[in-house]
Coordinates of C-alpha atoms and ligand atoms in Angstrom, one line a residue:
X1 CA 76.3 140.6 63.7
X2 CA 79.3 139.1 65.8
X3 CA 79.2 135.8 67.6
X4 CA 79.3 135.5 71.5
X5 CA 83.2 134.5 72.3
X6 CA 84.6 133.0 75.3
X7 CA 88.5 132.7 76.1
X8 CA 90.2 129.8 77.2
X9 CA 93.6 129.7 79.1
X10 CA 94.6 125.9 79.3
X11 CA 97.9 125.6 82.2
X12 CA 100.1 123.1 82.5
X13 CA 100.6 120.1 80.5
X14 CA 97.1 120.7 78.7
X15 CA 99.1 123.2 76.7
X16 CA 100.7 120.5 74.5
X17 CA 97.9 119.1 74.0
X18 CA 96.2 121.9 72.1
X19 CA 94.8 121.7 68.4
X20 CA 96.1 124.9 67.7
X21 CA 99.3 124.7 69.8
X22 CA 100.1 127.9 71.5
X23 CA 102.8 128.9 74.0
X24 CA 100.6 130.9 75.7
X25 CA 97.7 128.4 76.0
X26 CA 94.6 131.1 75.4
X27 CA 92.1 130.0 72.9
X28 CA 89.2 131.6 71.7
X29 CA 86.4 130.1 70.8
X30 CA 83.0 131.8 69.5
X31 CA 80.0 130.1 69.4
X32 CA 76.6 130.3 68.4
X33 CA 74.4 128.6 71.1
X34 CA 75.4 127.8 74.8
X35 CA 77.8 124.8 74.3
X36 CA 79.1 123.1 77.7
X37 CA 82.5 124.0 78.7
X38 CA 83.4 120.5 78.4
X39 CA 82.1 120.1 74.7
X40 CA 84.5 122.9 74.1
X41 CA 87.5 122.0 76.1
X42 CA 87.0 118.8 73.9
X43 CA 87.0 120.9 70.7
X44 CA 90.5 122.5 71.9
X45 CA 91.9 119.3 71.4
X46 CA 91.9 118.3 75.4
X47 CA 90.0 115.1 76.5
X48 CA 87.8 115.9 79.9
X49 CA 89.6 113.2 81.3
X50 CA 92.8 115.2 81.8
X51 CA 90.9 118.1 83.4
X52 CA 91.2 118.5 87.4
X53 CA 89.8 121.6 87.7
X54 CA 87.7 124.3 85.8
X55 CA 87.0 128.3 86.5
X56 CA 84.7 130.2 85.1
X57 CA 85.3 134.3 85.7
X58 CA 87.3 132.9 88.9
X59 CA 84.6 130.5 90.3
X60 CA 85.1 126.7 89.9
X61 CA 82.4 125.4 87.7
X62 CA 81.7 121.6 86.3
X63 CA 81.8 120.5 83.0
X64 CA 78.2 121.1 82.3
X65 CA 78.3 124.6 82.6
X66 CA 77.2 126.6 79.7
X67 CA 79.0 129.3 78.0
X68 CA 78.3 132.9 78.0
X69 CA 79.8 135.9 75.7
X70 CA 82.5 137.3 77.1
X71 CA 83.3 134.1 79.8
X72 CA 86.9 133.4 80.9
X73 CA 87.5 129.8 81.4
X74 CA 91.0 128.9 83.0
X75 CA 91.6 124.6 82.6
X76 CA 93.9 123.2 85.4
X77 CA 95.1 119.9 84.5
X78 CA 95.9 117.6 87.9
X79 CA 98.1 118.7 90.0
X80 CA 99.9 116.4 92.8
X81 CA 101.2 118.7 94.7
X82 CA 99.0 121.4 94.9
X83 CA 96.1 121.6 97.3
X84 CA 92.5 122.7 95.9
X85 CA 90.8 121.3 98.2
X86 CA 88.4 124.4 98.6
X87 CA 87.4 124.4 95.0
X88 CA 85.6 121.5 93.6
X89 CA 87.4 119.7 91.2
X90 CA 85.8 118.6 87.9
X91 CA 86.7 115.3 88.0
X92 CA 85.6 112.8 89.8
X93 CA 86.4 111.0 93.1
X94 CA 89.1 108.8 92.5
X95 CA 88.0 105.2 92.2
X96 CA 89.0 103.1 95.2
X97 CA 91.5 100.8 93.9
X98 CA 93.7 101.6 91.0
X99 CA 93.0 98.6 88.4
X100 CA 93.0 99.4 85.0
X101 CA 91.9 99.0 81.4
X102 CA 95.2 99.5 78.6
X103 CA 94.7 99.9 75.2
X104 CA 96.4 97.3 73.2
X105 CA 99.4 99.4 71.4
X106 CA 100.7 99.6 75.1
X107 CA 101.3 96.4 75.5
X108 CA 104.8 96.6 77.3
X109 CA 103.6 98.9 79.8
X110 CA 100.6 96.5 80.5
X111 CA 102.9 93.7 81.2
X112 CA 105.0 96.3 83.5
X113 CA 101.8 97.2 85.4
X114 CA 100.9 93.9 85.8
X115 CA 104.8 92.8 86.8
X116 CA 104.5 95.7 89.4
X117 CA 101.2 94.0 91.0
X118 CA 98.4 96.4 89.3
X119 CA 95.1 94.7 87.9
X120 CA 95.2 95.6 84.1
X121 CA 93.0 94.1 81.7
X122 CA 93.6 93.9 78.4
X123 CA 92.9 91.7 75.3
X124 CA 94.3 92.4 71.5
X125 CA 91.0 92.4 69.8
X126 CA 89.0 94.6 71.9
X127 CA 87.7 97.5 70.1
X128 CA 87.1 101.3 71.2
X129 CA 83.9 101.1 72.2
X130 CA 84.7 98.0 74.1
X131 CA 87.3 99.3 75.8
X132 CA 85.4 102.4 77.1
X133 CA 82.8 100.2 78.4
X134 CA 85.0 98.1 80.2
X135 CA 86.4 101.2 82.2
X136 CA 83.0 102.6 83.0
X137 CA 81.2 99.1 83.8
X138 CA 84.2 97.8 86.0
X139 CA 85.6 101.1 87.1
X140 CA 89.1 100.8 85.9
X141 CA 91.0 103.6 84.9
X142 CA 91.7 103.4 80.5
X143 CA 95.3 104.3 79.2
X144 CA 95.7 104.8 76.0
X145 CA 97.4 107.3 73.4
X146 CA 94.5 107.8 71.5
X147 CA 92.7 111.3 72.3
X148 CA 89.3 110.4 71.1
X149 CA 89.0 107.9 72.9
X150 CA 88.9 109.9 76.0
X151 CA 86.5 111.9 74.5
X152 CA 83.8 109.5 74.9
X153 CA 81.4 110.3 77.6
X154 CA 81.2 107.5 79.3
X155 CA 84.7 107.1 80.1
X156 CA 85.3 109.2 83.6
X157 CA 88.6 108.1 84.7
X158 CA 91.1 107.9 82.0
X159 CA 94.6 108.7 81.1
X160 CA 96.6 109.8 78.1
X161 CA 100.3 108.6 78.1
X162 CA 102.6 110.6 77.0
X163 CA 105.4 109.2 77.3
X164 CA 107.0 107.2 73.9
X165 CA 108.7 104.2 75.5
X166 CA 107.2 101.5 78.2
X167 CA 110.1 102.8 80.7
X168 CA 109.0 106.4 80.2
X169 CA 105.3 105.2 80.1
X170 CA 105.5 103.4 83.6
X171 CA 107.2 105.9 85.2
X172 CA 104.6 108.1 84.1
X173 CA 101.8 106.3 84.9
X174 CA 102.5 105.4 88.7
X175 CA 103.4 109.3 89.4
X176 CA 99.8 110.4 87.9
X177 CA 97.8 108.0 90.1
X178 CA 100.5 108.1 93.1
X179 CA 101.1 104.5 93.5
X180 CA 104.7 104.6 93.7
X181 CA 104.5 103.4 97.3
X182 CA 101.7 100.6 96.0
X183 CA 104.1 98.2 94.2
X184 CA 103.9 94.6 95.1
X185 CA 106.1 92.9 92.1
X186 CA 105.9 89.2 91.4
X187 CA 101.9 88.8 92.9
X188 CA 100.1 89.0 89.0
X189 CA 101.0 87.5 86.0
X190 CA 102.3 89.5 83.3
X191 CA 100.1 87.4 80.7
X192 CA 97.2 87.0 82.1
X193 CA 96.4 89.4 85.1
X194 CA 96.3 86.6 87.5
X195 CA 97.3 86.2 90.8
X196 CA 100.0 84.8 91.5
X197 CA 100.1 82.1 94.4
X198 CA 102.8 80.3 96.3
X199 CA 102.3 76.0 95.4
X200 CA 103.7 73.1 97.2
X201 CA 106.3 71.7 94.3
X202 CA 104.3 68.2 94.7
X203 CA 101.5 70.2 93.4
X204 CA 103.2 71.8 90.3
X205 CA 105.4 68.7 89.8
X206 CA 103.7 67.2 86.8
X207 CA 104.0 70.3 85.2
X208 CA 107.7 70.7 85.5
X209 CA 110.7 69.7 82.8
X210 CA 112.8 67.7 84.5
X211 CA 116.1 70.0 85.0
X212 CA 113.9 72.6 86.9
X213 CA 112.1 69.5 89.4
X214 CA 116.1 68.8 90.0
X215 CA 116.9 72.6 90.3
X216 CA 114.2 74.3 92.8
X217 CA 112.0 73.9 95.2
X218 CA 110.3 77.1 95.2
X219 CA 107.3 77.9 93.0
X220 CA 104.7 80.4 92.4
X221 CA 101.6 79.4 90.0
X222 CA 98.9 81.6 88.2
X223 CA 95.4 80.8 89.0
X224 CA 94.5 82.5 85.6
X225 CA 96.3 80.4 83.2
X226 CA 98.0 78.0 85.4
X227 CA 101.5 78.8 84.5
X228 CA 104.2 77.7 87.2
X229 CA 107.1 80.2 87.5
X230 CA 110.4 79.4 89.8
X231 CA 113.2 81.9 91.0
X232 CA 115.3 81.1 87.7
X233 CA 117.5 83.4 85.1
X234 CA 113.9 84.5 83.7
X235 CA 112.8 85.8 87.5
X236 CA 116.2 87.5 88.1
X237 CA 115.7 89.9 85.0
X238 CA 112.1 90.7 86.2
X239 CA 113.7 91.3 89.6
X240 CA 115.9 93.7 87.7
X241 CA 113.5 95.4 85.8
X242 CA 111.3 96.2 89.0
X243 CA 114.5 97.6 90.8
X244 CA 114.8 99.9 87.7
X245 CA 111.5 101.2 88.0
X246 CA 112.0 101.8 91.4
X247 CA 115.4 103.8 91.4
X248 CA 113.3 105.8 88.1
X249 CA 110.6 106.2 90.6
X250 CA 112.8 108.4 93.1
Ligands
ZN301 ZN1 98.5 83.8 84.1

């Protein structure tokens, strides 16, 4: 007795992220009762959350489809530049406003989101489970390295970063979502995920040491965790940083 099979061809960067890693991207899978082609595009070693678009035998399907013997599934993973508009995509509409949930081993590329003006929440002892139900309750998207994680099924926008360093990771990040012409630097804080607000120095002036009170006379506080920042050395190599992204950006 043999086993109904189906074929999967995985394109793009869903390649590399393959169980079984093969140039080629085709893997077969048999199976024994009708599994969703998401349960086994999970099983491949791809989290549905990096899946744009799905065809079964050439016809776009969702990820509740069933498998049959003998199906050929392709998996598209997103594409910017390419327009499928008159397929239906798998995934969902994309959420109104980019915010975000980050996992907490990417902390430095939290801190650059948030430097760069993005809404990212994240706290160091939130778990997985936690996390995911953050990103579905609040609707923000959830970055994180860690492939189960996007597994889950009630996380529906989600991303996997690939990249190894923060520089690489932000980069990254603002080409998959398209936000590179969405920056607006210096209005969150990088600790907290506050905005950040011009003050009148008479209202920040208790808080000051007494070089800076002498020094400047223009300040921006959080109205998270009420830290007052001023256009000192620490600002300049912010200001640098953001530049940096920029020029990586083009
Ligand atoms: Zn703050």
């Amino acid at each position: 007795m043999s086993f109904p099979e189906a074929t999967f061809r995985f394109y793009g960067d869903l390649i590399d992220l393959l169980t079984l890693p093969d140039e080629s991207g085709v893997v077969v899978r048999t199976f024994d009762e009708s599994p969703s082609v998401k349960d086994q595009i999970e099983a491949c070693g791809v989290p549905h959350t990096e899946v744009d678009l799905i065809l079964a035998n050439g016809e776009s399907v969702g990820f509740e489809r069933r498998l049959e013997d003998g199906d050929r599934i392709s998996v598209f993973p997103w594409f910017a530049a390419l327009d499928i508009s008159d397929v239906s995509r798998v995934r969902r509409e994309p959420l109104p406003e980019p915010r975000f949930v980050a996992d907490v081993n990417l902390g430095k590329l939290t801190r650059y989101l948030r430097l760069l003006g993005f809404d990212t929440w994240s706290d160091g002892s939130t778990d997985d489970a936690e996390l995911a139900t953050i990103s579905a309750e609040q609707e923000r998207i959830l970055l994180t390295k860690d492939r189960p994680l996007l597994k889950r099924a009630i996380v529906t926008h989600g991303y996997l970063v690939r990249g190894i360093h923060p520089e690489e990771q932000i980069i990254e990040v603002l080409h998959r979502f398209g936000l590179a012409g969405s920056l607006e630097p210096f209005s969150r804080c990088i600790e907290c995920n506050g905005i950040i607000k011009r003050v009148e120095k008479a209202d920040v002036d208790h808080l000051l040491e007494p070089l800076t009170r002498e020094h400047f006379d223009d300040f921006r506080q959080c109205d998270g965790c009420g830290r007052v920042f001023c256009s000192g050395s620490h600002f300049e190599n912010l200001r640098k940083v953001v530049e940096e992204v920029r020029t990586n950006l083009t």
